[in-house]
Coordinates of C-alpha atoms in Angstrom, one line a residue:
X19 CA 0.0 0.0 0.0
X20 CA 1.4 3.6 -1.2
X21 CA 0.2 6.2 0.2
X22 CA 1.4 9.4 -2.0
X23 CA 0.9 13.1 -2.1
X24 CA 1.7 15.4 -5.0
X25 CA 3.8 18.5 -4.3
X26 CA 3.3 20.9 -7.3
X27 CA 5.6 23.9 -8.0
X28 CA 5.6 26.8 -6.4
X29 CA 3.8 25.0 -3.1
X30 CA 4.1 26.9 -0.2
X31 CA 6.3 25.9 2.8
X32 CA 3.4 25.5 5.4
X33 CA 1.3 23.5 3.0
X34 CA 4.1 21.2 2.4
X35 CA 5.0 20.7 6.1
X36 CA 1.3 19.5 6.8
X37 CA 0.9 17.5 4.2
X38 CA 4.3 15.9 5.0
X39 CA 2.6 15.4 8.9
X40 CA -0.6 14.4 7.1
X41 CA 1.2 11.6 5.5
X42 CA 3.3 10.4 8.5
X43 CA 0.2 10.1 10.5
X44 CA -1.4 8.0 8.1
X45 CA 1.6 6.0 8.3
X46 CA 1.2 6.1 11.9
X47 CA -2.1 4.8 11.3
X48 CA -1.1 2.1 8.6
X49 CA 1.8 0.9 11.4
X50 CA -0.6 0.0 14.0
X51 CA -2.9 -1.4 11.9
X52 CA -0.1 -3.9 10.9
X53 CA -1.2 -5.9 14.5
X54 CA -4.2 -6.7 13.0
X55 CA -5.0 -10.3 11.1
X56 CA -6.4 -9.9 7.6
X57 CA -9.8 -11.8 7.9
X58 CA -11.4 -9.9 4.9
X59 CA -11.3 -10.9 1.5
X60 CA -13.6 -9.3 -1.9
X61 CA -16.1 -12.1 -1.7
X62 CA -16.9 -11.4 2.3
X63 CA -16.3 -7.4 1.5
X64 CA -19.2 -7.7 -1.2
X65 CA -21.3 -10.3 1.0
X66 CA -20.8 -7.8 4.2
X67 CA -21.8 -4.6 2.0
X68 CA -25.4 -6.4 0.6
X69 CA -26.2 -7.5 4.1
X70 CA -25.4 -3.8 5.7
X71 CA -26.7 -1.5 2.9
X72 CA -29.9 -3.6 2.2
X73 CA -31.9 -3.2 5.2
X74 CA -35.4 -4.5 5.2
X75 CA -37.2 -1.9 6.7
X76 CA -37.0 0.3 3.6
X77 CA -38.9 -1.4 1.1
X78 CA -41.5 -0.5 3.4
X79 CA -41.1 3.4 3.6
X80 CA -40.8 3.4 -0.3
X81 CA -43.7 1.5 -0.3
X82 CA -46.1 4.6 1.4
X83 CA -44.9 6.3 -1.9
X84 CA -47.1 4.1 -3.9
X85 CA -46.6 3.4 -7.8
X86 CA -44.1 6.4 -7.5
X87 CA -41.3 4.9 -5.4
X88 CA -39.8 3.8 -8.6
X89 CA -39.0 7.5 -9.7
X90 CA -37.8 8.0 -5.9
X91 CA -35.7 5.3 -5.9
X92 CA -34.3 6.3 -9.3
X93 CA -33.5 9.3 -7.8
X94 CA -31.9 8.6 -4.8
X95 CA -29.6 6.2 -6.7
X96 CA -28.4 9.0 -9.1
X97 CA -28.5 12.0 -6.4
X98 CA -26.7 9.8 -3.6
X99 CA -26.2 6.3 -4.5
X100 CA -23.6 6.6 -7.5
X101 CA -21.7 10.0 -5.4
X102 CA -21.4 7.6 -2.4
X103 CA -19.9 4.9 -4.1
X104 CA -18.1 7.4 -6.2
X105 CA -16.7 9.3 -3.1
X106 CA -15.7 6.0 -0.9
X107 CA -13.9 4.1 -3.6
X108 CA -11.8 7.5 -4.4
X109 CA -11.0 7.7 -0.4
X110 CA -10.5 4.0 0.5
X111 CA -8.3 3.2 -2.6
X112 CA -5.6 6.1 -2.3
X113 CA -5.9 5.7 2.4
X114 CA -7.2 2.3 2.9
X115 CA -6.8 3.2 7.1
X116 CA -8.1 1.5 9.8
X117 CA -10.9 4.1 11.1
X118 CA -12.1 4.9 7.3
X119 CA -14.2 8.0 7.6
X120 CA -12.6 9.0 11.0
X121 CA -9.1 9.1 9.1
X122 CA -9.6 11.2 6.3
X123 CA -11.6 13.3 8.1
X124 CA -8.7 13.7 10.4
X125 CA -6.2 14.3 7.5
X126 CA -8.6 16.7 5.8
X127 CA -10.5 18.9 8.7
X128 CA -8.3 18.2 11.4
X129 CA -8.3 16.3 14.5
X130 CA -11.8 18.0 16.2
X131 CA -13.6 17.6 13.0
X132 CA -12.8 13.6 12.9
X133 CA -13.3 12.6 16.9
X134 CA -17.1 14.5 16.3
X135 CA -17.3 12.4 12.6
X136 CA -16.1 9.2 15.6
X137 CA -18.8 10.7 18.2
X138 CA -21.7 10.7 15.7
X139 CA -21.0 7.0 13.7
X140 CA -20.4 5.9 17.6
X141 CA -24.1 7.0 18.8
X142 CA -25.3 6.6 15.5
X143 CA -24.4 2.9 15.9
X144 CA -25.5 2.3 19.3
X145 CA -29.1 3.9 18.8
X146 CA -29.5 1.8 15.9
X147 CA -28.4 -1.4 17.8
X148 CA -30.7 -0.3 20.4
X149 CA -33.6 -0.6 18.1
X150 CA -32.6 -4.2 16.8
X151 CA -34.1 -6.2 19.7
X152 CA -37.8 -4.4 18.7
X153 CA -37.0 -5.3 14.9
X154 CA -36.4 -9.0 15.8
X155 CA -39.1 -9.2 18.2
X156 CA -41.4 -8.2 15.7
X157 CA -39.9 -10.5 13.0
X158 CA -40.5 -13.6 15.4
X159 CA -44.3 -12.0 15.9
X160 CA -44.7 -12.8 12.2
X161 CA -42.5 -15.8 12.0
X162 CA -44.5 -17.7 14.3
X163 CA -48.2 -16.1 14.7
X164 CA -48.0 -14.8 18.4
X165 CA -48.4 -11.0 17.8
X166 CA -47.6 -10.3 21.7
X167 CA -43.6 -10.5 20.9
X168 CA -43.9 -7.8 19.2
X169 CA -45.4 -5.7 21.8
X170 CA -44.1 -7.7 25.0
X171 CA -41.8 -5.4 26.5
X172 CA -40.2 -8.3 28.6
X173 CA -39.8 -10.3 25.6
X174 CA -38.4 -7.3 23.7
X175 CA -35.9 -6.9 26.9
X176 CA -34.7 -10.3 26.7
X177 CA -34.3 -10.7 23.2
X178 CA -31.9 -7.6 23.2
X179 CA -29.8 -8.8 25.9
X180 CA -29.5 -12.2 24.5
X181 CA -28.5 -10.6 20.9
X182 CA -26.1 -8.1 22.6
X183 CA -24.3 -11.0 24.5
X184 CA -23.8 -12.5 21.2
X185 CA -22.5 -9.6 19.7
X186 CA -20.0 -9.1 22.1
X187 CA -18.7 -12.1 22.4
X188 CA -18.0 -12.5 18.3
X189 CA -16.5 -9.0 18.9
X190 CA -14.2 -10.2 20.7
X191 CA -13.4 -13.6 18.8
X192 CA -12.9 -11.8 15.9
X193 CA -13.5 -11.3 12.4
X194 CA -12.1 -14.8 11.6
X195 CA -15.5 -16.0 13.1
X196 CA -17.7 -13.6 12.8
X197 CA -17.4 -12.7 8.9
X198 CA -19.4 -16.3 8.6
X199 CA -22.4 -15.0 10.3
X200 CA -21.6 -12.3 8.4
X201 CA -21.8 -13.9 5.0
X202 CA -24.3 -16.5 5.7
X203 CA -26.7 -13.7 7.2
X204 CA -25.9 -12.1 3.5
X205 CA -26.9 -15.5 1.7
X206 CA -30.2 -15.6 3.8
X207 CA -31.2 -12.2 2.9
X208 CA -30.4 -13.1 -0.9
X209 CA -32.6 -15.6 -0.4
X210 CA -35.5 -14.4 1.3
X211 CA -35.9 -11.4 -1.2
X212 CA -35.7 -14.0 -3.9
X213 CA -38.9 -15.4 -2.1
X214 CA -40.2 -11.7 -1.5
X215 CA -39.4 -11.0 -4.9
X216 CA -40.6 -14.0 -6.7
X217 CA -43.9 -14.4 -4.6
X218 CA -45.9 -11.7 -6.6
X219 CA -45.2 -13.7 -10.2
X220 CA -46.5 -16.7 -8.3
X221 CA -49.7 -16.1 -7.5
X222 CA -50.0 -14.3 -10.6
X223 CA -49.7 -17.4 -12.3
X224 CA -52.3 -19.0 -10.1
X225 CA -54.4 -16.5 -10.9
X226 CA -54.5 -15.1 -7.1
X227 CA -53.3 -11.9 -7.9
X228 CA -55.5 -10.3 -11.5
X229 CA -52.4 -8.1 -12.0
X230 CA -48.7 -7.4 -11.4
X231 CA -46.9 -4.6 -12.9
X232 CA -43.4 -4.4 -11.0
X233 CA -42.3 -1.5 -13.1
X234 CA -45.1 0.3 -13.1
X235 CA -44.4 4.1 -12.1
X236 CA -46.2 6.9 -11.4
X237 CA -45.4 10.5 -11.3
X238 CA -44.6 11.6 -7.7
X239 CA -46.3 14.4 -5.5
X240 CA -43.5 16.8 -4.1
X241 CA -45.3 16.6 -0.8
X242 CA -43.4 16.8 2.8
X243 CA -44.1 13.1 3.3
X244 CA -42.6 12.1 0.0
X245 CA -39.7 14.1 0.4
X246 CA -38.7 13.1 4.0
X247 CA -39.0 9.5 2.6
X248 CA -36.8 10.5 -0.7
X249 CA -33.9 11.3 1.9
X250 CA -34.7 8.1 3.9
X251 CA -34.4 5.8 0.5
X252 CA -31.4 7.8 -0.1
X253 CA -29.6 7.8 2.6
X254 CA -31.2 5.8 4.8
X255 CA -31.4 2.5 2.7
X256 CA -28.6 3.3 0.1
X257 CA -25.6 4.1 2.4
X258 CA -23.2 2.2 4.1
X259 CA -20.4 1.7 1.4
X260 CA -18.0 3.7 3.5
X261 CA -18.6 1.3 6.8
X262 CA -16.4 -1.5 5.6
X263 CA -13.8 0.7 4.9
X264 CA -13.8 1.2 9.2
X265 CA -12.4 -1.6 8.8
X266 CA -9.9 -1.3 5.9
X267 CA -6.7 -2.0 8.8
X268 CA -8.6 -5.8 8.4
X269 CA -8.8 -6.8 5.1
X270 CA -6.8 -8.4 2.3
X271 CA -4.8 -5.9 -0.4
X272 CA -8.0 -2.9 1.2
X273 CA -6.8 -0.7 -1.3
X274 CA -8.0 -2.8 -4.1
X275 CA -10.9 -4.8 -2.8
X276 CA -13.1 -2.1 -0.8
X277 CA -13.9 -0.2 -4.7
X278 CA -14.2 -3.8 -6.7
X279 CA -16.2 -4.8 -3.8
X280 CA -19.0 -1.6 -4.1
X281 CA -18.9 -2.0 -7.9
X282 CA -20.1 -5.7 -7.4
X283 CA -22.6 -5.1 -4.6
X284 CA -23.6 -1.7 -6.1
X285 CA -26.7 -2.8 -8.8
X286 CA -27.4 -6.4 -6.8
X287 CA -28.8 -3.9 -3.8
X288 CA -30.1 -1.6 -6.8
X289 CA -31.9 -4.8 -7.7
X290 CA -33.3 -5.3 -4.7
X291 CA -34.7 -2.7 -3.6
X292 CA -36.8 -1.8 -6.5
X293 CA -38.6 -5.2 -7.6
X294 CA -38.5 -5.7 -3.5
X295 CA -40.8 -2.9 -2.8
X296 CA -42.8 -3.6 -5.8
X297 CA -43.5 -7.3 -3.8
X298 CA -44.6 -5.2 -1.2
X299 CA -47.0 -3.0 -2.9
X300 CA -48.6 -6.3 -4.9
X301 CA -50.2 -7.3 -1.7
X302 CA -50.6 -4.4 0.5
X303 CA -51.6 -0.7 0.1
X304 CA -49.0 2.1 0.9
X305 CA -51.4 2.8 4.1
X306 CA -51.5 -1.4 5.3
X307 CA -47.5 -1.1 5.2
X308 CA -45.7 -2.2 8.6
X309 CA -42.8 0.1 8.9
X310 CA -40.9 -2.2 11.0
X311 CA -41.1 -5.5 9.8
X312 CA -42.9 -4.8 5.7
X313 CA -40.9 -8.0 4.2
X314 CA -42.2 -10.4 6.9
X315 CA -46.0 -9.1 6.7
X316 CA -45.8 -9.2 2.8
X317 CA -44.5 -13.0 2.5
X318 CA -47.2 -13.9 5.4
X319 CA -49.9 -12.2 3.3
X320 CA -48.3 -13.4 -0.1
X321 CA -47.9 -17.0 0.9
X322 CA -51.3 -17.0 3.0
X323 CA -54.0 -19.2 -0.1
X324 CA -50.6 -21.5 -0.3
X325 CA -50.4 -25.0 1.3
X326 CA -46.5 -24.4 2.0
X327 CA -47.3 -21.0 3.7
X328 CA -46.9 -22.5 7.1
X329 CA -43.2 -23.7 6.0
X330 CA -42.1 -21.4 3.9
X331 CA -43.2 -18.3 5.6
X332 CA -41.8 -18.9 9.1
X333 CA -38.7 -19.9 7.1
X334 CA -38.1 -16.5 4.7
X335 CA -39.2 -14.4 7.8
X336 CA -36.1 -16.0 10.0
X337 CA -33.5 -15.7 7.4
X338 CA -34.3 -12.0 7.2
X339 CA -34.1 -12.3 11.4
X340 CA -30.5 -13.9 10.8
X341 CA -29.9 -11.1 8.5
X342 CA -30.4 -8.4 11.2
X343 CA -28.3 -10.5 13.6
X344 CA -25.8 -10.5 10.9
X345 CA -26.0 -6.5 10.3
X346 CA -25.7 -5.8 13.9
X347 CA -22.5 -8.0 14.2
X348 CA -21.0 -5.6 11.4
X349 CA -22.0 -2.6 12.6
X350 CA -21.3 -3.6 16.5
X351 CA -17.8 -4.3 15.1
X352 CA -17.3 -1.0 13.1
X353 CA -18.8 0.9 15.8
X354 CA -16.1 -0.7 18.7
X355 CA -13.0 0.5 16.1
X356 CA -14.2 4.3 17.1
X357 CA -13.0 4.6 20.2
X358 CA -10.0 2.4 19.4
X359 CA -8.7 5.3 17.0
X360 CA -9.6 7.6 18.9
X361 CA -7.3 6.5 21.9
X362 CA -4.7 5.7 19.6
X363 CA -5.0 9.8 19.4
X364 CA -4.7 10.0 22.9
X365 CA -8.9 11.6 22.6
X366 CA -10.0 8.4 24.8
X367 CA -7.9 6.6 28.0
X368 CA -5.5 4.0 26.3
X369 CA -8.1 1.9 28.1
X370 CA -9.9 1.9 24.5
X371 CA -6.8 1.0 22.7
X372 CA -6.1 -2.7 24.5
X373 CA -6.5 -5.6 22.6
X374 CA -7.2 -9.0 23.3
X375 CA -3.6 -10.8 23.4
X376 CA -4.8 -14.2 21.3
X377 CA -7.5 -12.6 19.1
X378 CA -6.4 -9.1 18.6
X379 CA -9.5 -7.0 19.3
X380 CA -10.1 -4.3 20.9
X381 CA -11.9 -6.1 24.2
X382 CA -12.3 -3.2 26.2
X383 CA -13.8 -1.2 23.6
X384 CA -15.9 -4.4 23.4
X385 CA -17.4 -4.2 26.4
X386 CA -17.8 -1.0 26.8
X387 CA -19.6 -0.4 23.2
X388 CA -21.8 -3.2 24.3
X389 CA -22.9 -1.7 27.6
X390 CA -23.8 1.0 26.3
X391 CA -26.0 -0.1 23.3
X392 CA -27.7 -2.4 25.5
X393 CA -28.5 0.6 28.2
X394 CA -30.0 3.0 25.1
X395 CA -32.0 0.4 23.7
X396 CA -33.5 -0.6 27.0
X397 CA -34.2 2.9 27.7
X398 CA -35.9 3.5 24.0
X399 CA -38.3 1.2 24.2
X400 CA -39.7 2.5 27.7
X401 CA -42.9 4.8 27.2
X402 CA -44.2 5.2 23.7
X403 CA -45.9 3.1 21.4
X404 CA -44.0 0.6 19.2
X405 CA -44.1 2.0 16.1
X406 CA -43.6 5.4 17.7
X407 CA -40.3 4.1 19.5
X408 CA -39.0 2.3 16.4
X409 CA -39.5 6.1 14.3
X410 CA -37.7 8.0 17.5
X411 CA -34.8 5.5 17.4
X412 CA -34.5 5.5 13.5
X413 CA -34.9 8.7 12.6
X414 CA -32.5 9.3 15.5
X415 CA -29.6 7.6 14.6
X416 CA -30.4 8.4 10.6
X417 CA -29.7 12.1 11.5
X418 CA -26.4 11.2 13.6
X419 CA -25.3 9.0 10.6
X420 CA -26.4 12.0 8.0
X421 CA -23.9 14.3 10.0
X422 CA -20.9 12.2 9.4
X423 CA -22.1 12.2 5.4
X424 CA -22.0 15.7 5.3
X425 CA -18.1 15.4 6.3
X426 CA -17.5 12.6 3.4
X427 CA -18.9 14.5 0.6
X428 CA -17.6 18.0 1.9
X429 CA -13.5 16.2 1.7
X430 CA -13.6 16.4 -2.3
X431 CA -15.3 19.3 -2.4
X432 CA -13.9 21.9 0.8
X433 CA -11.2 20.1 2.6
X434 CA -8.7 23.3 3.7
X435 CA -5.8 24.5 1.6
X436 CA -2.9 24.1 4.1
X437 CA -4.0 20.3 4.5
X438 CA -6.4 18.7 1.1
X439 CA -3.1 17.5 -0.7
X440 CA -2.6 15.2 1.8
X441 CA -5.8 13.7 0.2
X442 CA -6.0 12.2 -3.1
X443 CA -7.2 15.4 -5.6
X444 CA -10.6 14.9 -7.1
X445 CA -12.1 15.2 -10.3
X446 CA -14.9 17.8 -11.7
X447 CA -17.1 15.2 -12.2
X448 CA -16.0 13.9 -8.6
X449 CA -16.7 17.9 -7.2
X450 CA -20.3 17.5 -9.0
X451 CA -21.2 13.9 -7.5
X452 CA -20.0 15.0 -4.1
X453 CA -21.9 18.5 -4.2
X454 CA -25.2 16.1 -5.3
X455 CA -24.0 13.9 -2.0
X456 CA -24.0 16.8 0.0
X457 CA -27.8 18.5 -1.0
X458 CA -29.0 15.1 -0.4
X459 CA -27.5 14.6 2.5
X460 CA -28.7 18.0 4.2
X461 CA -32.2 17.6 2.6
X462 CA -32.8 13.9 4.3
X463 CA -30.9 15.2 7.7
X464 CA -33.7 18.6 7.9
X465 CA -36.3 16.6 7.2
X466 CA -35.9 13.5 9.3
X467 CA -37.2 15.5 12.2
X468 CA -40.6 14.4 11.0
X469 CA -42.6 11.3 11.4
X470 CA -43.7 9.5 8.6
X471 CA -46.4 7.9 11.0
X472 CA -49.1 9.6 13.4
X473 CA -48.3 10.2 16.0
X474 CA -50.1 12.4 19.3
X475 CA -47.8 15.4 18.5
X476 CA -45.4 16.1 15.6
X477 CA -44.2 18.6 17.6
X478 CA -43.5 16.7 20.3
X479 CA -41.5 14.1 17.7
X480 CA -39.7 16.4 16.4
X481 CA -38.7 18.3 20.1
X482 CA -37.9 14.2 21.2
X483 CA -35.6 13.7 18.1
X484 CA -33.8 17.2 17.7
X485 CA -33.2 17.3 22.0
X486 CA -31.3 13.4 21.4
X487 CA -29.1 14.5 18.3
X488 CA -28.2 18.1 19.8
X489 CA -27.3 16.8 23.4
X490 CA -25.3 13.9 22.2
X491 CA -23.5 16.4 20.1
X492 CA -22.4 18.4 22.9
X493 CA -21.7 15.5 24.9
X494 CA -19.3 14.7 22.1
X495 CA -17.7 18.3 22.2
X496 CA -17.7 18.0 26.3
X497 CA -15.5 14.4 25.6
X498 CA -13.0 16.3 23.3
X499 CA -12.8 19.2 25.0
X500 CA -11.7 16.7 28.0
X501 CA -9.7 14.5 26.0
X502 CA -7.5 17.3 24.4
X503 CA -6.6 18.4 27.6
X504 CA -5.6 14.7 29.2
X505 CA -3.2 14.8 26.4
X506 CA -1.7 18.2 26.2
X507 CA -1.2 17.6 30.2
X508 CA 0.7 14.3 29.3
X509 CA 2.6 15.8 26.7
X510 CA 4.0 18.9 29.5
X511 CA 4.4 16.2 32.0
X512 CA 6.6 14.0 29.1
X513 CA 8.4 17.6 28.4
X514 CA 9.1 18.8 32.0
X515 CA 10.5 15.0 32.5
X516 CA 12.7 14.7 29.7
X517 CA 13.9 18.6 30.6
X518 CA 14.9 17.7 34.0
X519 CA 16.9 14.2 32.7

């Protein structure tokens, strides 16, 4: 792996000196990395990016656009979809680093810029793995006709601390182990769209359905609603390309593999999600939709005049279940690397930094990751209705995530003078993408203070949602403010020592 900068004529001292520390730091970064075993080869890269980027969920918010959520889609693919990839294989294949985002944010903003771009994918993470143990419960609420899981706040409780012990316990064996959940989780989901997606043609054929018109579109209504759900198809369901590359410092020739990797995955999940949400619509009407489990309630309804219903249903329903296990592994894992960079910056207590001695993973990050997730996703689910908690938690964690996409598509486009050629120079038709990244980005991240549901008070929503993303943002500040001083008062007490030897 090279990592290069290009020094041009007539390039001013200063800018020269920090590139020149903008490259030795991602040597730095590159060195420590080196302790690492590379688990992660293109076939689990491509498998991992299907199974993170294709959630189920939003099938079901493009479904509430109706016959238009082909033009949406189309959209979000072209305004966001393409400029992401676009963006992350430009990054990862010049700085394949170990911390991804957090790195070149560091090496193009600065240091504050990146621990906040840390903070937000952090919380971001844990308020979305909060939120799995109501997804699962009502997956199982479906998968085996007892609708009380998916209300039983006891079953709910149980069901999260059972995943979460999981979770941290193939966090801390490894990648080696758990990019086979991983992978097979990926598989599963292949296969339970291919049931989601071939279901409709089905009873077609028997004559159970009079018509089916997958690419049928309609003309869209620039309404609120649609809008807020055009930024949640854009970057809610389409991103997550730049989340492997967290774990770059992992994988097998990263430079390479990362970009061949999101060319691969890139029109399978294109695929998907359009004739997926098409499934949906065939048997239920934008209004019928369940937001948090749409692919379960459409094969139950789909395969309902069938004698194999009672097999196959139960069956497609728990392969999309292992498929949400298999997300939350990636992202637990992704999520425990932040504070790990972030203490190897002296941000966080070298507590962060210690790894396991025979697997190599950050354990105490591990745990601590874990703990937390567990506590917010206890405390989420206390006090509001289901559907209600499951909007609060994901529109949540969709705004934290949109913050750190602001940063990606602003490096090409506004990284600082003194520092940007320490990043590989981009494109016009790069500058273009990233600016379409950007209006996207801000569009979906305004927006998501809305419900797309009813709920008692919109108000109220919104109040719930902004007070979550605006304190956690401060309590991120508060941590950095407090870290950069725990290091500057090392570095005088390393000073004043090696003045008085």
């Amino acid at each position: 792996m090279a990592l290069t900068v290009e020094l041009r004529p007539q390039t001013s001292v200063p800018a020269i000196d920090a590139a020149s520390e903008s490259l030795a730091e991602a040597a730095r970064v590159e060195q420590r990395s080196a302790v690492f075993k590379k688990e992660l080869g293109l076939a689990d890269i491509v498998l991992q990016q299907i199974v993170y980027v294709v959630g189920i969920v939003w099938v079901g918010a493009a479904a509430k656009l109706g016959q238009s959520h082909i033009v949406f889609w189309l959209a979000a693919m072209l305004l966001f979809y393409l400029p992401q990839a676009a963006v992350v294989i430009h990054l990862s294949r010049a700085m394949p680093l170990e911390g991804g985002l957090y790195q070149w944010t560091k090496l193009g903003f600065g240091e504050a810029a990146a621990f906040m771009v840390a903070w937000n994918l952090w919380m971001y993470a844990v308020v979305l793995i909060g939120s799995i143990g109501l997804v699962i419960s009502t997956n199982l609420s479906y998968a085996f006709r007892l609708p009380w899981m998916a209300t039983s706040t006891p079953f709910i409780t149980v069901v999260s601390c059972t995943l979460m012990a999981v979770l941290i316990t193939l966090g801390v064996l490894g990648l080696g182990v758990s990019k086979w959940l991983h992978n097979a989780g990926s598989v599963m989901l292949l296969a339970a769209f291919a049931v989601l997606i071939g279901l409709p043609f089905v009873q077609l054929a028997r004559g159970a359905l009079p018509s089916y018109h997958p690419f049928a579109a309609a003309m869209p209504a620039l309404t609120l609603l649609s809008l807020n759900i055009f930024g949640k198809l854009a970057l809610g369901a389409l991103s997550g390309f730049e989340y492997v590359a967290v774990l770059a410092g992992e994988c097998r020739n990263p430079e390479r593999t990362i970009g061949r990797a999101t060319l691969i995955a890139a029109p399978i999940i294109a695929v998907m999600f359009i004739l997926g949400t098409s499934a949906v619509l065939a048997f239920s009407s934008p209004a019928q939709v369940d937001l948090i489990a749409p692919i379960p309630q459409t094969i139950t309804r789909g395969l309902g005049s069938l004698g194999v219903a009672s097999i196959v249903a139960p069956v497609a329903i728990l392969m999309l279940t292992s498929r949400l296990i298999a997300n939350s592994s990636i992202v637990f894992t992704g999520n425990t690397r932040m504070p790990m960079v972030a203490g190897w910056d002296r941000l966080l207590p070298a507590w962060f930094t210690r790894l396991h001695p025979r697997f190599r993973t950050p354990v105490n990050s591990i745990v601590f990751v874990g703990a937390v997730s567990l506590a917010f996703g206890l405390a989420g689910i206390a006090g509001v209705g289901q559907q209600e908690a499951f909007q609060l938690l994901d529109n949540a964690a969709g705004i934290l995530y949109g913050l750190t996409y602001l940063v990606l598509f602003a490096l090409p486009l506004l990284a600082s003078q003194q520092r940007r050629r320490a990043l590989p120079p981009a494109s016009l038709a790069l500058k273009i993408a990233a600016a379409a990244g950007l209006l996207t980005t801000v569009l979906y991240v305004t927006l998501s203070i809305f419900p797309i549901i009813d709920v008692p008070s919109w108000r109220a929503f919104a109040g719930k949602i902004s007070s979550v993303v605006i304190g956690l943002n401060v309590m991120g500040f508060l941590v950095y403010s407090m870290g950069g001083r725990r290091r500057d008062r090392s570095w005088r007490v390393g000073e004043e020592e090696d003045t008085a030897r």
